[in-house]
Coordinates of C-alpha atoms and ligand atoms in Angstrom, one line a residue:
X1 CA 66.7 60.9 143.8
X2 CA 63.8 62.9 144.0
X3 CA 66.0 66.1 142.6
X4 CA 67.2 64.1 139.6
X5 CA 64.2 62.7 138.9
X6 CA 63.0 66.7 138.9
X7 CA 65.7 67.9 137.0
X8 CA 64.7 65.1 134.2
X9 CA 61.3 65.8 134.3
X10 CA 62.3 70.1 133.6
X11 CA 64.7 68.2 131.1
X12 CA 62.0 67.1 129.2
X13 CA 59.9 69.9 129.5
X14 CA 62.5 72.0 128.1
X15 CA 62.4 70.3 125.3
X16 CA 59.4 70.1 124.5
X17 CA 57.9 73.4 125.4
X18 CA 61.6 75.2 124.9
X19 CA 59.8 78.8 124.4
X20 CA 58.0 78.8 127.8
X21 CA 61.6 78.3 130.0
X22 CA 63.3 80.6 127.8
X23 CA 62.3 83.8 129.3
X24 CA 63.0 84.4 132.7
X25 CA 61.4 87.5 133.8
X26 CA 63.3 89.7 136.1
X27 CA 61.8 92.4 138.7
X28 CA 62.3 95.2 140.5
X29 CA 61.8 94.3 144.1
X30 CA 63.5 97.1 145.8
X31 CA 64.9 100.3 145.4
X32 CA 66.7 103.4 147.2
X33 CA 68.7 105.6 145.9
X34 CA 71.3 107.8 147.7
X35 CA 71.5 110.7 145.6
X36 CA 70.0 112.6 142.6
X37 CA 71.7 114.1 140.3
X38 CA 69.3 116.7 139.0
X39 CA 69.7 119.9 141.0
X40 CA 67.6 122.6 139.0
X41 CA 64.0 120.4 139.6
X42 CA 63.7 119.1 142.6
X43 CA 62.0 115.7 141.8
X44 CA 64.0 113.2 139.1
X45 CA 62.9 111.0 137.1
X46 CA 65.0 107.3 137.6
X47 CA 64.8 104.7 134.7
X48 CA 66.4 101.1 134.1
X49 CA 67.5 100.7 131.1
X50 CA 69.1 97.4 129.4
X51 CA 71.0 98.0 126.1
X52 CA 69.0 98.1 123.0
X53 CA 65.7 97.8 125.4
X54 CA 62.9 100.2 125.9
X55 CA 63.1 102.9 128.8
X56 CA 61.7 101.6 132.3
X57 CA 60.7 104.6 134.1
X58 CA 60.2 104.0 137.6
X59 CA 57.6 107.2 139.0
X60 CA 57.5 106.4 142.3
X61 CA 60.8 107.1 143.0
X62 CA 61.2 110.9 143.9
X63 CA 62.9 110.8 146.9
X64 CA 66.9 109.8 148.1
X65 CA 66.7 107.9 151.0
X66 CA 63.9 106.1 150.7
X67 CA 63.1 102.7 150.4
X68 CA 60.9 101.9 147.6
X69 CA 59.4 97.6 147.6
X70 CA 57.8 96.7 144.8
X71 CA 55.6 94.1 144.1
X72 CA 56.4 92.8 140.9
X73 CA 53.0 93.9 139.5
X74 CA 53.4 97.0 139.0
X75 CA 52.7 98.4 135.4
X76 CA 56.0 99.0 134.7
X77 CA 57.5 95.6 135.3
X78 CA 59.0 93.6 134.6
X79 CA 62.2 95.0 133.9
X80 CA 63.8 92.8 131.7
X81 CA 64.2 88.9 130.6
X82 CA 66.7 86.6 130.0
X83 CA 66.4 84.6 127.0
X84 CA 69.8 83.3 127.3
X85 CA 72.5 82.8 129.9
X86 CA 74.0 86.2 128.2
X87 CA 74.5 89.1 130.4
X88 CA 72.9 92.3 129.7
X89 CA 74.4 95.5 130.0
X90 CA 72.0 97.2 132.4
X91 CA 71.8 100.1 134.3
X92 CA 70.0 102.8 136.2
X93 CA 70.2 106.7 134.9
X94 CA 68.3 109.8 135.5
X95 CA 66.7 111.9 133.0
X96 CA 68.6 114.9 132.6
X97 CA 66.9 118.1 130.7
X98 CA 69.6 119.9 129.6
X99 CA 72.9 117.5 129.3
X100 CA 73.1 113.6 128.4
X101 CA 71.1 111.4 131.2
X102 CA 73.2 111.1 134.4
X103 CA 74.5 107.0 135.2
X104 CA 73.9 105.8 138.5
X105 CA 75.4 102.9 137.5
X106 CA 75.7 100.6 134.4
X107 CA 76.9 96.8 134.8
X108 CA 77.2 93.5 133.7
X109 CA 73.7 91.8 134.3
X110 CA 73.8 88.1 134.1
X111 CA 71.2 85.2 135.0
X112 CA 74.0 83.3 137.3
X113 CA 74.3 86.5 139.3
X114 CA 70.7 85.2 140.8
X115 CA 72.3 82.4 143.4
X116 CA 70.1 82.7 146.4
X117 CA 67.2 80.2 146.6
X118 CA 64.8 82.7 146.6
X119 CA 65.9 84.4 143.4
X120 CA 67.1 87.8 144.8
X121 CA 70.1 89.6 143.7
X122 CA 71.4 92.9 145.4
X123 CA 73.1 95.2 143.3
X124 CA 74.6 98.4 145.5
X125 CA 76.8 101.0 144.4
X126 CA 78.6 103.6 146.9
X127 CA 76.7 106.5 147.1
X128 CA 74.1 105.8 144.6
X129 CA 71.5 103.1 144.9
X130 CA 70.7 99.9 146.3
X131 CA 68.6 97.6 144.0
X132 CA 67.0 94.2 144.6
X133 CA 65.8 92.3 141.9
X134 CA 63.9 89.2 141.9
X135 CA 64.2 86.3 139.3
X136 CA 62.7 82.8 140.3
X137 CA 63.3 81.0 136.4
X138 CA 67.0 82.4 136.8
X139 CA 67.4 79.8 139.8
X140 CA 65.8 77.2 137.9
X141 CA 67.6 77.6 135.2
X142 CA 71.0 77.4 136.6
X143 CA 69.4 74.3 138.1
X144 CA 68.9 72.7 135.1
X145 CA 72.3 73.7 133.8
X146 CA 73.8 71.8 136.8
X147 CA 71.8 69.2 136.3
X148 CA 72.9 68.8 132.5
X149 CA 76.5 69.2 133.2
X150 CA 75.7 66.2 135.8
X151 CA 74.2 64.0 132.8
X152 CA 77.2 64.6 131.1
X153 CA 78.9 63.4 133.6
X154 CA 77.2 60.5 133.9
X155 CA 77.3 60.2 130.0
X156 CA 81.0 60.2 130.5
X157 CA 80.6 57.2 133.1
X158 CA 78.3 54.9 131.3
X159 CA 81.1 55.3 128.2
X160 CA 84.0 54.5 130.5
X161 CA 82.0 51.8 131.8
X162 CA 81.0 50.0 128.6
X163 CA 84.6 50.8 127.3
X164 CA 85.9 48.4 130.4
X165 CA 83.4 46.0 130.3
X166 CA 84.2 45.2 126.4
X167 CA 87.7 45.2 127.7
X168 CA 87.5 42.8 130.1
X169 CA 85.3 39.9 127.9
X170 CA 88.0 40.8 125.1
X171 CA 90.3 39.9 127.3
X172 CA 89.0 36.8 128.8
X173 CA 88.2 35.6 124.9
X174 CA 91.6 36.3 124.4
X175 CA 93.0 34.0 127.4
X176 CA 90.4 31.2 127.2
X177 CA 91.9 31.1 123.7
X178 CA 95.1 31.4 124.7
X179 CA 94.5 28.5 127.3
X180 CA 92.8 26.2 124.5
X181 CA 95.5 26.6 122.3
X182 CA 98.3 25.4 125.1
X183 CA 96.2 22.7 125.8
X184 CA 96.3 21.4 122.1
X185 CA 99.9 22.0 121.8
X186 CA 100.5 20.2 124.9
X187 CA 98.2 17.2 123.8
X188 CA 100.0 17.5 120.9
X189 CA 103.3 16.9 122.1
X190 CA 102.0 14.3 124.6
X191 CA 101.0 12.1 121.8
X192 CA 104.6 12.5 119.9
X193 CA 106.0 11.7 123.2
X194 CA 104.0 8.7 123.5
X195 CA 104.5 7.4 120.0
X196 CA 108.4 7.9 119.9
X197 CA 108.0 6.0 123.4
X198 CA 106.2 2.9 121.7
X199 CA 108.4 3.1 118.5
X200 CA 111.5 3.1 120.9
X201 CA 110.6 0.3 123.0
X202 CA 109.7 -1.8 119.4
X203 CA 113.2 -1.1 118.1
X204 CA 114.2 -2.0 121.8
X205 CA 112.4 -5.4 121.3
X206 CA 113.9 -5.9 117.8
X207 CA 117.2 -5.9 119.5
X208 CA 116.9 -8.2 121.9
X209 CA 115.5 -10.2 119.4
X210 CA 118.6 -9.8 117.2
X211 CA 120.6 -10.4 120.2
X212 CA 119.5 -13.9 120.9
X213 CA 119.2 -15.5 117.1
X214 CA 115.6 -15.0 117.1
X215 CA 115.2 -12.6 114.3
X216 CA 113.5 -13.6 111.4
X217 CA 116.7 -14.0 109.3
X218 CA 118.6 -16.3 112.1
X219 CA 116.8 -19.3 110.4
X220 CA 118.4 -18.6 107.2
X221 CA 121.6 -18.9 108.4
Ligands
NAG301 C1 59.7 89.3 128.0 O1 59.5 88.2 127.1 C2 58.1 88.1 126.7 C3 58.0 86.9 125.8 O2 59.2 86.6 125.2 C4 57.8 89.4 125.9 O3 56.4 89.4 125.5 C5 58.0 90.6 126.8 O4 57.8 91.8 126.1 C6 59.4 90.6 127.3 N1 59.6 91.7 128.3 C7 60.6 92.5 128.3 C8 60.6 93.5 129.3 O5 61.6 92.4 127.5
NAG302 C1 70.1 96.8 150.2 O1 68.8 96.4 150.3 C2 68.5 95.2 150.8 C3 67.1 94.9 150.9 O2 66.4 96.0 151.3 C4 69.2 95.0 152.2 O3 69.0 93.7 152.7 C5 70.7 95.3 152.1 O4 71.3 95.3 153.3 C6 70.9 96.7 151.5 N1 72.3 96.9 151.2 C7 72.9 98.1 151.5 C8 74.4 98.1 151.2 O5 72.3 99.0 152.0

């Protein structure tokens, strides 16, 4: 109750304030990588990098092997935002002096990939790195989207609901009409009953009368 009565209230919010819930801000939490790729200078210089977005050099990483936690303050954060529930083609490289910047890895990076409560997601590849990144407004978000997919289905519901309820007082019109107009008939048909009854017995009566000289024309005779 309480969690629908949330998810309404965010509901709302979104739609009023829609710019402040659109930008989920995502955050380096932790980093090691397993290898460098430069082998002339001994220190490299690592960078994130999301398609068509600026360079995020990361200069405290030097070292392989190392675990590297961030707080989320640092001045190169954050790393990225999701305005959208679009992936982002992401990735971490490694500047390189003399031929194109070397990949450590480049992948799909999506909003739903954040699925633990606490808004972490761990991103590993063999050999290279292991990344955690931190996204709190990714978890609400997909939240909310469960929460509008469950409206709809209560939209659906309600519909169906009204649809049968319509149904069902059409129907009972229908038959209370149905009922009236078999009663008519029937009282109807009662009263021809009854009349060809009383004209019967009459013609009955005249008979008798004829039988027994009592007619009205007997006296002529
Ligand atoms: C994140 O979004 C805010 C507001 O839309 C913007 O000012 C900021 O530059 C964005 N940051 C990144 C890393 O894209
Ligand atoms: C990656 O780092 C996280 C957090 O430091 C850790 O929990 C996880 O086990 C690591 N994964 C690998 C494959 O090393």
């Amino acid at each position: 109750m309480a969690s629908r009565w949330n998810s309404r209230v965010s509901i709302i919010f979104l739609f009023c304030f829609p710019e402040l819930l659109l930008s989920a801000v995502v955050t380096l939490d932790s980093l090691e990588i397993y290898t460098t790729h430069e082998w002339l200078t001994s220190t490299p210089t690592v960078y994130f990098k999301c398609n068509e977005e600026k360079k995020t050099v990361l200069p405290d990483v030097k070292k392989a092997h190392a675990v590297y936690h961030f707080k989320g303050e640092e001045s190169f954060q954050p790393l990225t935002n999701f305005t959208s529930k679009k992936c982002k083609r992401c990735g971490f490289y490694e500047k390189d002096r003399i031929k194109f910047d070397d990949v450590f890895d480049e992948w799909e990076f999506c909003p739903s990939d954040f699925t633990s409560p606490n808004g972490i997601y761990i991103h590993s590849k063999d050999k290279e790195f292991n990344a955690t990144f931190l996204c709190d407004e990714c978890v609400k978000k997909v939240d909310n989207l469960d929460g509008d997919s469950h409206h709809h289905n209560e939209g659906h519901g309600v519909q169906w609901y009204i649809v049968i309820i319509v149904v069902s007082i059409v129907g009972s019109i229908l038959l209370m009409m149905g009922v009236f107009v078999a009663y008519k008939y029937w009282l109807k048909r009662k009263r021809q009953q009854e009349q060809a009854r009383f004209l019967k017995l009459f013609e009955e009566e005249d008979d008798i009368e004829d039988d027994l000289g009592l007619g009205p024309l007997s006296d002529s005779i």
